[in-house]
mmCIF file of C-alpha atoms in Angstrom:
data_model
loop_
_atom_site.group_PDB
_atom_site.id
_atom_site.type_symbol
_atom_site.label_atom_id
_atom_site.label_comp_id
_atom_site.label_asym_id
_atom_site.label_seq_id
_atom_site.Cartn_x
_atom_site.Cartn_y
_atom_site.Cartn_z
ATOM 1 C CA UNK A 88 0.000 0.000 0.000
ATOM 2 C CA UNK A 89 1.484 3.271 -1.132
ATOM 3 C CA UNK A 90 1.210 6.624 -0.850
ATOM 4 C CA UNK A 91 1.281 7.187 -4.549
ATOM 5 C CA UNK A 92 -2.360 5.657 -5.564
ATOM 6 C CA UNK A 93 -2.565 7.590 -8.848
ATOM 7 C CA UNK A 94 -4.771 10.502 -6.816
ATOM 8 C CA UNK A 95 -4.000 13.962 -7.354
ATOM 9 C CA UNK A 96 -1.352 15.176 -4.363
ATOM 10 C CA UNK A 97 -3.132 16.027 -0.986
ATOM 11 C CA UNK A 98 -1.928 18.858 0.868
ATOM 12 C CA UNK A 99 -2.976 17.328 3.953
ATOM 13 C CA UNK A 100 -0.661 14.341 2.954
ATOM 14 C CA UNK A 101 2.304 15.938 2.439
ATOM 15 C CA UNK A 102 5.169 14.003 3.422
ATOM 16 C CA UNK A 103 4.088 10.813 3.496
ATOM 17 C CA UNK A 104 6.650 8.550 1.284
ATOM 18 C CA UNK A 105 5.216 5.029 1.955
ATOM 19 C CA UNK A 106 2.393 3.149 3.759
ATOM 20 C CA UNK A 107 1.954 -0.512 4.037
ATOM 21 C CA UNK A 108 1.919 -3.310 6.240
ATOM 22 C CA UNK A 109 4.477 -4.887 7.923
ATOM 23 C CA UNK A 110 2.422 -8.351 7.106
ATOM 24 C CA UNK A 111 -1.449 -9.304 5.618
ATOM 25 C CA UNK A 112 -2.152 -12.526 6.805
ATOM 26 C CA UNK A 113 -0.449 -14.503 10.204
ATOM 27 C CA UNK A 114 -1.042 -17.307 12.067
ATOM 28 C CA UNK A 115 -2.032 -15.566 15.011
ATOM 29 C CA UNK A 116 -5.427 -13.572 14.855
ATOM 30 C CA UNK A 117 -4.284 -10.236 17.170
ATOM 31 C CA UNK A 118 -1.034 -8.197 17.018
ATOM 32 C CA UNK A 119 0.052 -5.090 19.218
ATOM 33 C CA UNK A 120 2.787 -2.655 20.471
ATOM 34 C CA UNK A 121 5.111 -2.438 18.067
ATOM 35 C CA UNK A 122 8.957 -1.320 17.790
ATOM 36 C CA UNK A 123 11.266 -0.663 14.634
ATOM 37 C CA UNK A 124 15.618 -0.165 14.398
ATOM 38 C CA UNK A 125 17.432 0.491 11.967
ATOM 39 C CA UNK A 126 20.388 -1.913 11.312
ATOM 40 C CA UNK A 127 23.604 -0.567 9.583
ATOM 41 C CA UNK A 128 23.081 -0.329 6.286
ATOM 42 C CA UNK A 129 19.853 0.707 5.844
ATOM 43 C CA UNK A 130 17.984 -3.019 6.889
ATOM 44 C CA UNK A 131 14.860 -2.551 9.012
ATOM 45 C CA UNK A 132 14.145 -4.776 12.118
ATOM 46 C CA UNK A 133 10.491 -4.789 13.829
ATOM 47 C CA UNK A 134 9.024 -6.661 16.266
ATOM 48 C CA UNK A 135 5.495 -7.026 18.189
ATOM 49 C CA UNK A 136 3.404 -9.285 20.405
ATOM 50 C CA UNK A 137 1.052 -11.145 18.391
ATOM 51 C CA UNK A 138 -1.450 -13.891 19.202
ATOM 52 C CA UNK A 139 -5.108 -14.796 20.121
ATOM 53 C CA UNK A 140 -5.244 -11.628 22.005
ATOM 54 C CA UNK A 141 -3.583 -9.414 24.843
ATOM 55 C CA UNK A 142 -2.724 -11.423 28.162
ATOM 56 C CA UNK A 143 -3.298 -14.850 26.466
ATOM 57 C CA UNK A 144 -0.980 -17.051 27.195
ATOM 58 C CA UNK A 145 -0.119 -18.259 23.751
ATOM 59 C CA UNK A 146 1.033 -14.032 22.898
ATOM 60 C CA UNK A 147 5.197 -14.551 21.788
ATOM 61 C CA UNK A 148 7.435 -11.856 20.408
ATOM 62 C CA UNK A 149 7.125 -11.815 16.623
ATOM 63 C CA UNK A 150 10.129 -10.442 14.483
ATOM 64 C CA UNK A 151 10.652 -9.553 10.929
ATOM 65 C CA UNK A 152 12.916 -7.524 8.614
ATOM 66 C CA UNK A 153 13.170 -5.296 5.208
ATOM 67 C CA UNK A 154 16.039 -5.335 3.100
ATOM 68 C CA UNK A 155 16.181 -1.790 1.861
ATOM 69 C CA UNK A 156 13.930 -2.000 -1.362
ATOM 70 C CA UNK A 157 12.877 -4.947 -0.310
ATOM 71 C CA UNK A 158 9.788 -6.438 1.694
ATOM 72 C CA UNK A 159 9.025 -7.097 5.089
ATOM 73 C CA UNK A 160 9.636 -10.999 5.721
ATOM 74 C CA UNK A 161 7.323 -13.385 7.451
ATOM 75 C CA UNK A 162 6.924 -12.941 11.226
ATOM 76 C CA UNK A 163 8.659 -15.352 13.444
ATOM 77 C CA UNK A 164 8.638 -15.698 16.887
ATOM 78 C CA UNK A 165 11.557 -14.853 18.544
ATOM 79 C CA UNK A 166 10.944 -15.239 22.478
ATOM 80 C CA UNK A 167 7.902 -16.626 24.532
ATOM 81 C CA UNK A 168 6.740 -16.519 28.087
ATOM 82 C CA UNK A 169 7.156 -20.168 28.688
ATOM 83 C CA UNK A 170 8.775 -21.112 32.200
ATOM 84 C CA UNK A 171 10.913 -23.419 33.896
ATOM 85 C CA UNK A 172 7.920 -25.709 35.070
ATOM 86 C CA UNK A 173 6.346 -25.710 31.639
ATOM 87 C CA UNK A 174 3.780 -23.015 32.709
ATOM 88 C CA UNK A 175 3.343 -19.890 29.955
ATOM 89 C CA UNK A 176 2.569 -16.409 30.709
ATOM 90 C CA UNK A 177 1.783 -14.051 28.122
ATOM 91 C CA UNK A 178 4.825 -11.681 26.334
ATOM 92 C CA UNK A 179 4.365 -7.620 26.258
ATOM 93 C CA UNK A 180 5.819 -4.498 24.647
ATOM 94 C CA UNK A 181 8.856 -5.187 22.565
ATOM 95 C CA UNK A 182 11.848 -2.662 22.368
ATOM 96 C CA UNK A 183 14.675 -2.853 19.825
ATOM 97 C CA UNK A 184 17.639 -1.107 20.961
ATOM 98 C CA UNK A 185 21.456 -1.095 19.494
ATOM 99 C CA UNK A 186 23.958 1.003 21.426
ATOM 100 C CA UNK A 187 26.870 2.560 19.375
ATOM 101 C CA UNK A 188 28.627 -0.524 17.447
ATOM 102 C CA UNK A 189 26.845 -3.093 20.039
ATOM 103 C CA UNK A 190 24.613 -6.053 20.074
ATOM 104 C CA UNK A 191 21.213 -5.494 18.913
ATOM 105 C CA UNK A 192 19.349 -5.666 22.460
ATOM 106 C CA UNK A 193 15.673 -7.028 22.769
ATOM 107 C CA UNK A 194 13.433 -6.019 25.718
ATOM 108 C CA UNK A 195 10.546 -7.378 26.217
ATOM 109 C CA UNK A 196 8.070 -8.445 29.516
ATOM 110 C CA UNK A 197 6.702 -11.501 30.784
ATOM 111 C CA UNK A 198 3.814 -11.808 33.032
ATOM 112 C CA UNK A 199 0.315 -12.186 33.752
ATOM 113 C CA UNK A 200 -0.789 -8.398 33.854
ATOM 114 C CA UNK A 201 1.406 -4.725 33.524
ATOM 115 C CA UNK A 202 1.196 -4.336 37.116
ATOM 116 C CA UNK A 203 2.881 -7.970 37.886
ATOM 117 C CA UNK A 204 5.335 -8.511 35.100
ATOM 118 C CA UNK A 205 9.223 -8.069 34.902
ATOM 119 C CA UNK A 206 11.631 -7.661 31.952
ATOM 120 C CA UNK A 207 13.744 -9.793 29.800
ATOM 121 C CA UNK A 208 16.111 -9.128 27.283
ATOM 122 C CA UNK A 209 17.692 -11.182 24.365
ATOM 123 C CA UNK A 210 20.543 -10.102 22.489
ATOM 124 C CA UNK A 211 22.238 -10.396 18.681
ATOM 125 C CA UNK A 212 25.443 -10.298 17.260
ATOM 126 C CA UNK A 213 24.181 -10.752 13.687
ATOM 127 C CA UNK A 214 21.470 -8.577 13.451
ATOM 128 C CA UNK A 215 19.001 -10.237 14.711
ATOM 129 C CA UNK A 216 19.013 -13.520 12.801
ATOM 130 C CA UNK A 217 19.533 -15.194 15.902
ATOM 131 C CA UNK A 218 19.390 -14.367 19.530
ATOM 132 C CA UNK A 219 20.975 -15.223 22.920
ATOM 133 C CA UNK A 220 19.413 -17.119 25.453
ATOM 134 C CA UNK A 221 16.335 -14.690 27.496
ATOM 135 C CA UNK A 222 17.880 -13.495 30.821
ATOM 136 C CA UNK A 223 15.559 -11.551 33.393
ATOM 137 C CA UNK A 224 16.794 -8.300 34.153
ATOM 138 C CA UNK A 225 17.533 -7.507 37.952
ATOM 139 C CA UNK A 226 14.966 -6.460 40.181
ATOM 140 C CA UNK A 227 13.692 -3.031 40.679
ATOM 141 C CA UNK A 228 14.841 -3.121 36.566
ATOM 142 C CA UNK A 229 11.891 -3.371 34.309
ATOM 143 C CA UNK A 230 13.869 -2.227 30.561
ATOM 144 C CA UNK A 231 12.531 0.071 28.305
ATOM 145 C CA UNK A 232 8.838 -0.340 28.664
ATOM 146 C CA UNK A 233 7.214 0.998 25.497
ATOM 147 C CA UNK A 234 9.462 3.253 23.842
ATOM 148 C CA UNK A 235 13.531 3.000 22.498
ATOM 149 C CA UNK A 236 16.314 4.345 24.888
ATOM 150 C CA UNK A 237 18.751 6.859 23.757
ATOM 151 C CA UNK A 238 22.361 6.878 24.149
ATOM 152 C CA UNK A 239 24.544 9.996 25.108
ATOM 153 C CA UNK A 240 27.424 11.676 24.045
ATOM 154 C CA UNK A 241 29.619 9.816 26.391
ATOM 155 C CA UNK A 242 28.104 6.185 25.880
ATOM 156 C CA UNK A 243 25.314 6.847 28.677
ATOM 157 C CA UNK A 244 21.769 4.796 27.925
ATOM 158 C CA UNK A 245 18.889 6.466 29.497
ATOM 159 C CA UNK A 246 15.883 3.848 29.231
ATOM 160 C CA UNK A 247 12.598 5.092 29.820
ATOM 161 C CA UNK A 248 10.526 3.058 31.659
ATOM 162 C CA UNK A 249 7.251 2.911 34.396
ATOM 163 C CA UNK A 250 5.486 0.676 37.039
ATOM 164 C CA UNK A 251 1.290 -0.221 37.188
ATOM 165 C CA UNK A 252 1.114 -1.616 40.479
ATOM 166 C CA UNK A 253 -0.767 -0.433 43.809
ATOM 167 C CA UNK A 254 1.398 2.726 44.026
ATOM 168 C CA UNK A 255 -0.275 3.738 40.758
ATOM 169 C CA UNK A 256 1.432 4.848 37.715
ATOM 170 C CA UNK A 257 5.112 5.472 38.213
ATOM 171 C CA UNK A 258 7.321 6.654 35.552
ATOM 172 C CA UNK A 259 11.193 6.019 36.517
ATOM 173 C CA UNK A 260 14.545 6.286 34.297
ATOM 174 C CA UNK A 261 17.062 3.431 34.446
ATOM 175 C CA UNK A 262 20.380 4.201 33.113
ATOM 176 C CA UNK A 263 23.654 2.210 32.004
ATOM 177 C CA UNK A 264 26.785 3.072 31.924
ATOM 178 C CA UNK A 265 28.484 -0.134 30.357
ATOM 179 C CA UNK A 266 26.458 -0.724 27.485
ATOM 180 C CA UNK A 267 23.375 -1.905 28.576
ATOM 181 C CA UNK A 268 25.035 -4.982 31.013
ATOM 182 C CA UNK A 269 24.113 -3.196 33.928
ATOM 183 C CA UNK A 270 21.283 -0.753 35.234
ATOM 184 C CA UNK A 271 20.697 1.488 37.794
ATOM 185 C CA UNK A 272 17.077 2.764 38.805
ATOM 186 C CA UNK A 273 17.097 6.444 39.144
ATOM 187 C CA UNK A 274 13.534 6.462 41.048
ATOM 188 C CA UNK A 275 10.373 7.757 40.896
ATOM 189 C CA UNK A 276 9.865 10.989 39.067
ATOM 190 C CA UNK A 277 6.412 11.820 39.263
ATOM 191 C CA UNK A 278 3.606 11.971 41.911
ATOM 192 C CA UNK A 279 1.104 9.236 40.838
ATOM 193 C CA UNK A 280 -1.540 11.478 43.408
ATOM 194 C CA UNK A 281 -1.291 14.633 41.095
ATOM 195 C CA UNK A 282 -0.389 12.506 37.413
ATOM 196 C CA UNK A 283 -0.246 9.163 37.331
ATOM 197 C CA UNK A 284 2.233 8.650 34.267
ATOM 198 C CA UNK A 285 3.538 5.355 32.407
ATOM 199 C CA UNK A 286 5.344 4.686 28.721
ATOM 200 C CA UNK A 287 7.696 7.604 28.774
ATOM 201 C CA UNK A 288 9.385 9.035 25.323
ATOM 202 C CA UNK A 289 12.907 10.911 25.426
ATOM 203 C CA UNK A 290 13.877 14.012 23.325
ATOM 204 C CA UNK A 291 17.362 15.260 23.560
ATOM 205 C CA UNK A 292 17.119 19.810 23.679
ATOM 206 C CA UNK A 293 20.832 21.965 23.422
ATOM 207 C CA UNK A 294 22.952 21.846 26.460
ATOM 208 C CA UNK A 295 22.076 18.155 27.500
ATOM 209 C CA UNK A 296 18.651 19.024 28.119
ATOM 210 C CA UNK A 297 16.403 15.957 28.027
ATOM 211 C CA UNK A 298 12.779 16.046 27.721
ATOM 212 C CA UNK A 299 10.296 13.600 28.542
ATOM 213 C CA UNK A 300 6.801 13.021 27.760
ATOM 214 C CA UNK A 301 4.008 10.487 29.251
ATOM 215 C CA UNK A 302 1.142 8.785 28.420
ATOM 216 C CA UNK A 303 -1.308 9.414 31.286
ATOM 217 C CA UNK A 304 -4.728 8.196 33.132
ATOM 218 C CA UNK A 305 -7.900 8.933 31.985
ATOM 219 C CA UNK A 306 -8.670 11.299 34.707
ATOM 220 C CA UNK A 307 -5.642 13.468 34.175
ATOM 221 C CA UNK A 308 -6.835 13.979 29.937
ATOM 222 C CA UNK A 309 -3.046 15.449 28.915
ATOM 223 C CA UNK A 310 0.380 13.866 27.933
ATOM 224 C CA UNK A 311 2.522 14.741 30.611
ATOM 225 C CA UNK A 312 6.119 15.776 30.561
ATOM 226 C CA UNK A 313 9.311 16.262 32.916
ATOM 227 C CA UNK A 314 12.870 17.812 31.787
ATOM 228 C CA UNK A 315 16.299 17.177 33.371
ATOM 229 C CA UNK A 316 18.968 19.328 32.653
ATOM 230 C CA UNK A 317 22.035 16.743 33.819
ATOM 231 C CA UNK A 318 22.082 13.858 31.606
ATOM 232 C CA UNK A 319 18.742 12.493 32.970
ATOM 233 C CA UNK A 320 20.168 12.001 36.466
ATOM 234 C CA UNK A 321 17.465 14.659 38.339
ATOM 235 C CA UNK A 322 13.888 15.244 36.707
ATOM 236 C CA UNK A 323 11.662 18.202 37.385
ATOM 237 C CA UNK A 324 8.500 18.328 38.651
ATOM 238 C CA UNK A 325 6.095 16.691 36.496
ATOM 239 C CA UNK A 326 3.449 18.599 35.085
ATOM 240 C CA UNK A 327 0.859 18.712 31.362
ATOM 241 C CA UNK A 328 1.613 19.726 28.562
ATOM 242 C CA UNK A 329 -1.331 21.387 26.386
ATOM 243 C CA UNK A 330 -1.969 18.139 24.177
ATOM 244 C CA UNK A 331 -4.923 15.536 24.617
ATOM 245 C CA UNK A 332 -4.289 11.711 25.499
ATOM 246 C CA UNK A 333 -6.965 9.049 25.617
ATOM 247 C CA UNK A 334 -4.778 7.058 27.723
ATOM 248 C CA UNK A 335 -2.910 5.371 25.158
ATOM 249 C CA UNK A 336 1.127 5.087 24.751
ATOM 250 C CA UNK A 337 2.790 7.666 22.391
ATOM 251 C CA UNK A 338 6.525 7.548 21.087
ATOM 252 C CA UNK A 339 8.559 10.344 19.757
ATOM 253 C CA UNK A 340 12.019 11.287 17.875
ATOM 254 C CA UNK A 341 14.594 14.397 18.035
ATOM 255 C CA UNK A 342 15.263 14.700 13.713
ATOM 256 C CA UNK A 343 18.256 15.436 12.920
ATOM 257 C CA UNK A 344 17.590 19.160 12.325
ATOM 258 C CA UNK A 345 17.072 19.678 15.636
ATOM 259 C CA UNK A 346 13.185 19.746 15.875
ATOM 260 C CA UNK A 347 10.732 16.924 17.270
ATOM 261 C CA UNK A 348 8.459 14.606 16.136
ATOM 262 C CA UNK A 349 5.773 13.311 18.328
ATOM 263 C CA UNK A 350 3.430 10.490 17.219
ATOM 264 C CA UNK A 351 -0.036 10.272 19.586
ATOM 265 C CA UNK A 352 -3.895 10.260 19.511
ATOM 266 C CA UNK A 353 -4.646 14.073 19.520
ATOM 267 C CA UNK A 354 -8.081 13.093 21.262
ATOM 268 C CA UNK A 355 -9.548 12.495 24.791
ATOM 269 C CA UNK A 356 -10.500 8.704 25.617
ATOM 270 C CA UNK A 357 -14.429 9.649 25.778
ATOM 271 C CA UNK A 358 -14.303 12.169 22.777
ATOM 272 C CA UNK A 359 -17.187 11.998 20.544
ATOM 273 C CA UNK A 360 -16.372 11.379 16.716
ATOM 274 C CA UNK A 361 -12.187 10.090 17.776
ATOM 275 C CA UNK A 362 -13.486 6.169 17.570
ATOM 276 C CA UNK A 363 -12.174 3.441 20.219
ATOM 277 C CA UNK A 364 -11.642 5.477 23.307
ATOM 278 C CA UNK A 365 -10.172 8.013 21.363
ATOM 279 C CA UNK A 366 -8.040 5.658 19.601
ATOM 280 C CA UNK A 367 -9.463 6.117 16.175
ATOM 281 C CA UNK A 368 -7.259 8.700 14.787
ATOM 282 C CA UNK A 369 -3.234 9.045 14.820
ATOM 283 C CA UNK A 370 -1.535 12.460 14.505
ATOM 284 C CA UNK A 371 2.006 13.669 13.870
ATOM 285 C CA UNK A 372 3.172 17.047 15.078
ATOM 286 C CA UNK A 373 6.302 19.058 15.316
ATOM 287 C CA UNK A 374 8.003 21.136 17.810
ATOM 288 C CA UNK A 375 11.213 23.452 17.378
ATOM 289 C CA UNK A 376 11.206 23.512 21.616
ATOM 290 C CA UNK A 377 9.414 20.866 22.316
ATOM 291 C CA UNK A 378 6.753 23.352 24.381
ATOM 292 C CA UNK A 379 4.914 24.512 21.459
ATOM 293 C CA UNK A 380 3.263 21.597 18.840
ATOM 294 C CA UNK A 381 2.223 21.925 15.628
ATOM 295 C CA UNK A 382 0.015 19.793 13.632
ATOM 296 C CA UNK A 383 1.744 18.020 10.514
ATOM 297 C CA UNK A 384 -0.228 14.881 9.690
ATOM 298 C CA UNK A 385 -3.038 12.362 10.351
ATOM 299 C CA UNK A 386 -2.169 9.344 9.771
ATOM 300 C CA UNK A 387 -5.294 7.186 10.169
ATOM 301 C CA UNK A 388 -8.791 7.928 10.935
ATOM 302 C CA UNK A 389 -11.804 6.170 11.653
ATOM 303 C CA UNK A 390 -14.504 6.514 14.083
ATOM 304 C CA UNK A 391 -15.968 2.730 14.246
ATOM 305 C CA UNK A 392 -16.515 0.604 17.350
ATOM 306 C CA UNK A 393 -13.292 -1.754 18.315
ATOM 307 C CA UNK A 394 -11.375 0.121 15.672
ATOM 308 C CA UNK A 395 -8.267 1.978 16.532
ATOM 309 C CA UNK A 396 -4.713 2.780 15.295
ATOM 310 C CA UNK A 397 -2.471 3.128 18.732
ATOM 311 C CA UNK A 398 0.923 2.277 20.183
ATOM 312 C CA UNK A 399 3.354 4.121 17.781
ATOM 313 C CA UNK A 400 7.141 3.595 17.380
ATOM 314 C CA UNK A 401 9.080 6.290 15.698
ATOM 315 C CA UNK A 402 12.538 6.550 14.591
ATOM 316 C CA UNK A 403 14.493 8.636 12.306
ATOM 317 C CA UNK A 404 16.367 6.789 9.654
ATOM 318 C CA UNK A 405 20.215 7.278 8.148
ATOM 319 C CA UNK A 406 18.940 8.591 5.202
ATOM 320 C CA UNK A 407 16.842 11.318 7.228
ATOM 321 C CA UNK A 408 13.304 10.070 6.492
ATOM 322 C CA UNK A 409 10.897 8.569 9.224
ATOM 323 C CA UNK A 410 9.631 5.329 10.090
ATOM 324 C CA UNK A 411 6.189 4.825 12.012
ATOM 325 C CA UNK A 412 4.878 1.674 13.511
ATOM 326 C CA UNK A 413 1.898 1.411 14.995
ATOM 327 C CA UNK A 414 -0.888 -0.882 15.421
ATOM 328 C CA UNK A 415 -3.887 -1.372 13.438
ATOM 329 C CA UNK A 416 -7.049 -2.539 14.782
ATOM 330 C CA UNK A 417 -4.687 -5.057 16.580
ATOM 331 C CA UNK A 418 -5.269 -7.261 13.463
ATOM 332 C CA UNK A 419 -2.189 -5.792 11.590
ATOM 333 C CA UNK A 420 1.223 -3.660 11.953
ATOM 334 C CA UNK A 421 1.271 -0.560 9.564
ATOM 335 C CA UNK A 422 4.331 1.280 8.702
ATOM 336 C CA UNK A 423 4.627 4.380 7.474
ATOM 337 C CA UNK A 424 7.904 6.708 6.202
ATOM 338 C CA UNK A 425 7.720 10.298 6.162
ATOM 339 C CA UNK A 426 9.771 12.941 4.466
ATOM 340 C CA UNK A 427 9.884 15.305 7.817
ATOM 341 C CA UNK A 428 11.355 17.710 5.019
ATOM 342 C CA UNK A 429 8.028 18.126 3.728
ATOM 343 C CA UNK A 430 5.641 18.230 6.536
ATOM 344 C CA UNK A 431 2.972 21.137 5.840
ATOM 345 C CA UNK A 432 2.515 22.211 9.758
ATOM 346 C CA UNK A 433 -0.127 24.468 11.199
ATOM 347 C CA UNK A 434 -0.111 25.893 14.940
ATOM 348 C CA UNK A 435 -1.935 23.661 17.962
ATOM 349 C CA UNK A 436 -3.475 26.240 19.729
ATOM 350 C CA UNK A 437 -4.572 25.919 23.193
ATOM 351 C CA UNK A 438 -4.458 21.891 22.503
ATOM 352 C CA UNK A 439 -6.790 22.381 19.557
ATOM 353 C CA UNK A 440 -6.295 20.563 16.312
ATOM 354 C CA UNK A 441 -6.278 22.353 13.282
ATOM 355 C CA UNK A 442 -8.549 20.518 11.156
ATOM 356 C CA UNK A 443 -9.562 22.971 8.714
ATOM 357 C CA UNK A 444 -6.351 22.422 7.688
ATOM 358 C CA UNK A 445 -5.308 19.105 8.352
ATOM 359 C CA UNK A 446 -8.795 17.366 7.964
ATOM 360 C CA UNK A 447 -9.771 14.357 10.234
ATOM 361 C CA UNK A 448 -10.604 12.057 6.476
ATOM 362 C CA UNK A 449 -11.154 8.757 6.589
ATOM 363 C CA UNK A 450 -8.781 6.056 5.546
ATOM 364 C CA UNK A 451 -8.937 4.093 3.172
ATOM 365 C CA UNK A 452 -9.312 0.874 4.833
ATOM 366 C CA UNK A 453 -7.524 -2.863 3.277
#
């Protein structure tokens, strides 16, 4: 499926160099929260939890890969939730990572429910054709729990990552400083009483400054964000920023240029017209500052029962364009690239989208 279909150029669509899927057909019926990396040389690697459907036992980590010009292969699974007495618990939220001329790293969690699972991580010296044995991270370590770390100047990984359990939503940073062998938990940032927070996304500002933003509860409406100004070591307090979130996980990237790119549902969970608790449309916007947003692209739309587009993964590519994953209607994976140089954007004032300019049309559904 591509973005040139013969129809006369959208203004509204500007940007968009590809869409497809990342696979049609499967032998497992349900597919969610997925994550992309690029390998040296261009090749793609994505992976996602697929099977009968979220918290069923039988959900593994699927993989697959794109040659550049190529297609994506066949999922495989590359790591279950099968223990040492032969019981299975279901797998959860992928992340691809690859420090600086390292392994490629795969985090992923096992467990009955977010609030009572715990992470694991594979890893690959061959990019991902084959993979080392699982190993459970330490306690008090959970891994990247939605969204891709990033690495500093100096070899530093920050890994975003959050907790479900009684204490309520808890957004923490781990951080390693020998290549992702061993991690320290930097502690709770946020106040779960005044924002309960979860799936944090990094941005990297001038001057070291590091940015985060949340995905939030229902009751608190607004993605939430917290900035540290020494390398991710100290956070400030948390507080909203002025766009929407149904309660659904976002992802963003820091392009190369210098400006932002944030991938999210620009609606409220109980918004009329926005679909599956406000999962039924998928925006793009740009930031210079990453404090004021402004609207670049839909990507999906639809406002049908149990339909949604949710969980993106964003990354920006060697070449400079942009690759979105995210899920569709958990039946599917779609990817998207995007030419960032040729985003049309339009101001988000006071958290409002500009659809007069950037209309909320329906996709084209396969």
């Amino acid at each position: 499926m591509s973005a040139d279909t013969g129809e006369k150029p959208r203004a509204h669509r500007a940007g968009i160099v590809l869409e497809e899927f990342i696979y049609t057909k499967a032998d497992f019926p349900q597919s969610h929260s997925a994550t992309i990396l690029e390998l040296e040389g261009g090749e793609l690697l994505s992976a996602f939890f697929g099977g009968t459907h979220e918290r069923h036992p039988d959900v593994e980590i699927r993989l697959t890969r794109k040659k550049p010009g190529g297609k994506w292969t066949t999922p495989v699974s590359v790591a279950d939730g099968v223990q040492s007495k032969g019981n299975r618990l279901p797998t959860w939220n992928p992340v691809l990572f690859q420090e600086r001329g390292g392994e490629v790293m795969l985090f992923y969690k096992v467990g009955p429910s977010p609030s009572e699972w715990w992470g694991m991580v594979k890893t690959s010296s061959d990019g991902g054709r084959t993979w080392s044995k699982a190993r459970r991270l330490d306690d008090k370590i959970i891994g990247p729990v939605k969204n891709k770390p990033i690495q500093l100047k100096d070899g530093t990984i920050i890994s975003s990552s959050s907790t479900e359990g009684k204490g309520g939503w808890r957004v923490h940073i781990e951080r390693s400083t020998d290549g992702g062998k061993s991690w320290e938990n930097l502690g709770t940032i946020n106040n779960p009483d005044k924002i309960g927070a979860i799936q944090p996304t990094l941005l990297t500002h001038p001057g070291g400054r590091i940015q985060m933003l949340c995905r939030t509860t229902s009751k608190a409406g607004y993605i939430s964000q917290s900035w540290s100004e020494d390398g991710g070591l100290t956070w400030s307090e948390m507080n909203f920023t002025e766009l929407p979130n149904n309660n659904s996980g976002i992802d963003a990237v820091t392009l190369k240029d210098g400006r932002h790119l944030l991938v999210y549902n620009h609606s409220a969970r109980a918004q009329s017209g926005m679909g599956h608790k406000g999962r039924g449309v998928l925006n793009v916007a740009i930031s210079k500052d990453g404090k004021s947003w402004e609207a670049a692209l839909v990507l999906d739309y639809i406002n049908e029962p149990e339909k949604q587009y949710s969980y993106p993964a964003v990354i920006q590519t060697a070449d400079g364009l942009v690759h979105i994953v995210y899920t569709w209607h958990r039946k599917r994976i779609k990817h998207v690239v995007v030419d960032p140089s040729k985003l049309k954007t339009y101001p988000i004032t006071d958290g409002s989208w500009p659809s007069d300019k950037i209309p909320l049309v329906k996709s084209v559904e396969q």
